[in-house]
PDB file of C-alpha atoms in Angstrom:
ATOM      1  CA  MET A   1      -5.992  -3.369 -20.210  1.00  0.00           C
ATOM      2  CA  LEU A   2      -2.733  -1.333 -19.609  1.00  0.00           C
ATOM      3  CA  GLU A   3       0.328  -3.434 -19.918  1.00  0.00           C
ATOM      4  CA  MET A   4       3.138  -3.381 -17.591  1.00  0.00           C
ATOM      5  CA  THR A   5       5.500  -6.297 -16.074  1.00  0.00           C
ATOM      6  CA  ARG A   6       5.632  -7.266 -12.609  1.00  0.00           C
ATOM      7  CA  GLU A   7       9.042  -5.498 -12.291  1.00  0.00           C
ATOM      8  CA  GLU A   8       7.949  -2.457 -13.783  1.00  0.00           C
ATOM      9  CA  PHE A   9       4.998  -2.155 -11.219  1.00  0.00           C
ATOM     10  CA  GLU A  10       7.612  -3.170  -8.678  1.00  0.00           C
ATOM     11  CA  GLU A  11       9.685  -0.452  -9.256  1.00  0.00           C
ATOM     12  CA  LEU A  12       6.557   2.084  -9.223  1.00  0.00           C
ATOM     13  CA  VAL A  13       5.837   0.714  -5.411  1.00  0.00           C
ATOM     14  CA  ALA A  14       9.330   1.293  -4.696  1.00  0.00           C
ATOM     15  CA  GLU A  15       9.555   4.978  -5.976  1.00  0.00           C
ATOM     16  CA  ALA A  16       5.989   5.467  -4.091  1.00  0.00           C
ATOM     17  CA  LEU A  17       7.869   4.149  -1.017  1.00  0.00           C
ATOM     18  CA  ASP A  18      10.818   6.576  -1.820  1.00  0.00           C
ATOM     19  CA  ARG A  19       8.504   9.655  -1.868  1.00  0.00           C
ATOM     20  CA  ILE A  20       6.990   9.027   1.671  1.00  0.00           C
ATOM     21  CA  PRO A  21       8.619  11.761   3.796  1.00  0.00           C
ATOM     22  CA  PRO A  22      11.982  10.391   5.792  1.00  0.00           C
ATOM     23  CA  GLU A  23      10.446  11.683   9.051  1.00  0.00           C
ATOM     24  CA  LEU A  24       7.552   9.226   8.779  1.00  0.00           C
ATOM     25  CA  THR A  25       9.589   6.159   7.208  1.00  0.00           C
ATOM     26  CA  ARG A  26      11.644   6.490  10.317  1.00  0.00           C
ATOM     27  CA  LEU A  27       8.276   5.926  12.699  1.00  0.00           C
ATOM     28  CA  MET A  28       7.624   3.022  10.500  1.00  0.00           C
ATOM     29  CA  ASP A  29       8.216  -0.077  12.605  1.00  0.00           C
ATOM     30  CA  ASN A  30       8.173  -3.961  11.833  1.00  0.00           C
ATOM     31  CA  VAL A  31       6.016  -3.607   8.514  1.00  0.00           C
ATOM     32  CA  ALA A  32       6.997  -5.021   4.768  1.00  0.00           C
ATOM     33  CA  VAL A  33       5.795  -4.357   1.818  1.00  0.00           C
ATOM     34  CA  PHE A  34       4.872  -6.784  -1.172  1.00  0.00           C
ATOM     35  CA  VAL A  35       3.350  -6.561  -4.637  1.00  0.00           C
ATOM     36  CA  GLU A  36       0.993  -9.285  -5.736  1.00  0.00           C
ATOM     37  CA  ASP A  37      -0.804  -9.896  -9.111  1.00  0.00           C
ATOM     38  CA  GLU A  38      -4.158 -10.391  -8.086  1.00  0.00           C
ATOM     39  CA  PRO A  39      -6.356  -9.617  -4.558  1.00  0.00           C
ATOM     40  CA  PRO A  40      -8.318 -12.585  -2.976  1.00  0.00           C
ATOM     41  CA  VAL A  41     -11.002 -13.554  -5.301  1.00  0.00           C
ATOM     42  CA  ASP A  42     -13.562 -12.382  -2.795  1.00  0.00           C
ATOM     43  CA  ASP A  43     -12.680  -8.619  -3.594  1.00  0.00           C
ATOM     44  CA  PRO A  44     -11.231  -8.381  -6.786  1.00  0.00           C
ATOM     45  CA  GLU A  45     -11.074  -4.632  -7.274  1.00  0.00           C
ATOM     46  CA  LEU A  46      -8.935  -4.287  -4.281  1.00  0.00           C
ATOM     47  CA  LEU A  47      -5.882  -2.165  -4.651  1.00  0.00           C
ATOM     48  CA  GLY A  48      -4.183  -2.733  -1.584  1.00  0.00           C
ATOM     49  CA  LEU A  49      -4.186  -4.375   1.949  1.00  0.00           C
ATOM     50  CA  TYR A  50      -2.968  -3.720   4.886  1.00  0.00           C
ATOM     51  CA  GLU A  51      -2.418  -6.484   7.419  1.00  0.00           C
ATOM     52  CA  GLY A  52      -1.358  -6.090  10.854  1.00  0.00           C
ATOM     53  CA  THR A  53      -1.350  -4.253  14.167  1.00  0.00           C
ATOM     54  CA  PRO A  54      -1.451  -0.495  13.662  1.00  0.00           C
ATOM     55  CA  LEU A  55       1.411   1.497  15.973  1.00  0.00           C
ATOM     56  CA  THR A  56      -1.614   3.172  17.689  1.00  0.00           C
ATOM     57  CA  GLU A  57      -2.868  -0.095  18.851  1.00  0.00           C
ATOM     58  CA  ARG A  58       0.727  -1.797  20.012  1.00  0.00           C
ATOM     59  CA  GLY A  59       1.431  -2.135  23.753  1.00  0.00           C
ATOM     60  CA  GLU A  60       3.924  -4.112  25.748  1.00  0.00           C
ATOM     61  CA  TRP A  61       2.443  -7.317  24.547  1.00  0.00           C
ATOM     62  CA  TYR A  62       3.825  -6.350  21.213  1.00  0.00           C
ATOM     63  CA  ALA A  63       7.423  -8.238  20.927  1.00  0.00           C
ATOM     64  CA  GLY A  64       8.476 -11.190  18.640  1.00  0.00           C
ATOM     65  CA  VAL A  65       5.608 -10.978  16.203  1.00  0.00           C
ATOM     66  CA  LEU A  66       5.601 -11.440  12.298  1.00  0.00           C
ATOM     67  CA  PRO A  67       6.065  -8.051  10.514  1.00  0.00           C
ATOM     68  CA  ASP A  68       2.882  -6.217   9.253  1.00  0.00           C
ATOM     69  CA  ARG A  69       2.065  -6.968   5.549  1.00  0.00           C
ATOM     70  CA  ILE A  70       1.133  -4.104   3.127  1.00  0.00           C
ATOM     71  CA  THR A  71       0.373  -5.659  -0.172  1.00  0.00           C
ATOM     72  CA  VAL A  72      -0.022  -3.744  -3.669  1.00  0.00           C
ATOM     73  CA  TYR A  73      -2.301  -5.480  -6.172  1.00  0.00           C
ATOM     74  CA  ARG A  74      -0.859  -5.001  -9.707  1.00  0.00           C
ATOM     75  CA  GLY A  75      -4.000  -6.488 -11.789  1.00  0.00           C
ATOM     76  CA  PRO A  76      -6.695  -4.143 -10.627  1.00  0.00           C
ATOM     77  CA  THR A  77      -4.607  -1.153 -10.872  1.00  0.00           C
ATOM     78  CA  LEU A  78      -3.698  -1.819 -14.504  1.00  0.00           C
ATOM     79  CA  ARG A  79      -7.467  -2.427 -15.418  1.00  0.00           C
ATOM     80  CA  MET A  80      -8.655   0.753 -13.907  1.00  0.00           C
ATOM     81  CA  CYS A  81      -5.925   2.914 -15.265  1.00  0.00           C
ATOM     82  CA  GLU A  82      -5.797   4.066 -18.932  1.00  0.00           C
ATOM     83  CA  THR A  83      -2.172   5.624 -18.963  1.00  0.00           C
ATOM     84  CA  ARG A  84       1.000   4.997 -17.025  1.00  0.00           C
ATOM     85  CA  GLU A  85       0.549   8.144 -15.494  1.00  0.00           C
ATOM     86  CA  ASP A  86      -2.633   6.914 -14.022  1.00  0.00           C
ATOM     87  CA  VAL A  87      -0.881   4.047 -12.775  1.00  0.00           C
ATOM     88  CA  VAL A  88       1.901   5.939 -11.182  1.00  0.00           C
ATOM     89  CA  ALA A  89      -0.413   7.852  -9.525  1.00  0.00           C
ATOM     90  CA  GLU A  90      -2.926   5.650  -8.443  1.00  0.00           C
ATOM     91  CA  THR A  91       0.076   3.634  -6.886  1.00  0.00           C
ATOM     92  CA  GLU A  92       1.223   6.393  -5.110  1.00  0.00           C
ATOM     93  CA  VAL A  93      -2.631   6.894  -3.561  1.00  0.00           C
ATOM     94  CA  THR A  94      -2.592   3.284  -2.592  1.00  0.00           C
ATOM     95  CA  VAL A  95       0.799   2.945  -0.845  1.00  0.00           C
ATOM     96  CA  VAL A  96       0.072   5.953   1.218  1.00  0.00           C
ATOM     97  CA  HIS A  97      -3.272   4.753   1.909  1.00  0.00           C
ATOM     98  CA  GLU A  98      -1.913   1.309   3.493  1.00  0.00           C
ATOM     99  CA  ILE A  99       0.906   2.896   5.149  1.00  0.00           C
ATOM    100  CA  ALA A 100      -1.589   5.443   6.626  1.00  0.00           C
ATOM    101  CA  HIS A 101      -3.401   2.258   8.365  1.00  0.00           C
ATOM    102  CA  HIS A 102      -0.027   1.282   9.763  1.00  0.00           C
ATOM    103  CA  PHE A 103      -0.042   4.697  11.352  1.00  0.00           C
ATOM    104  CA  GLY A 104      -3.701   3.634  12.611  1.00  0.00           C
ATOM    105  CA  ILE A 105      -5.371   6.165  10.195  1.00  0.00           C
ATOM    106  CA  ASP A 106      -9.041   4.698   9.076  1.00  0.00           C
ATOM    107  CA  ASP A 107     -10.670   4.671   5.757  1.00  0.00           C
ATOM    108  CA  GLU A 108     -12.979   7.474   6.514  1.00  0.00           C
ATOM    109  CA  ARG A 109     -10.273  10.069   7.605  1.00  0.00           C
ATOM    110  CA  LEU A 110      -8.426   8.640   4.545  1.00  0.00           C
ATOM    111  CA  HIS A 111     -11.118   9.407   2.274  1.00  0.00           C
ATOM    112  CA  THR A 112     -11.386  12.787   3.659  1.00  0.00           C
ATOM    113  CA  LEU A 113      -7.774  13.796   2.863  1.00  0.00           C
ATOM    114  CA  GLY A 114      -8.377  12.524  -0.368  1.00  0.00           C
ATOM    115  CA  TYR A 115      -6.488   8.986  -0.330  1.00  0.00           C
ATOM    116  CA  GLY A 116      -9.498   6.826  -0.526  1.00  0.00           C
TER     117      GLY A 116
END
């Protein structure tokens, strides 16, 4: 398994977020991004997870709720990647994938676009 500290991995996630075009980040609303070491035990190969209400499903009722949560998992990413460059690329794909869920884009469309 490739070695990388949590701090180094968190920096890669931050850099991936910084590469999201500003016109998209301005549209993101009430969402927080986290890094965890491992995913839930029932899905050990999960690289990222979006939990919340996509922008496309929010209505007048959407007020006073906790932020949506995007979590990127360090362990499975490091286990599947062979080089630091692989980790950088996979982290960027994962961040874009989960942000796309925030915008209401489903897995099928993401796979078609190459972010599966």
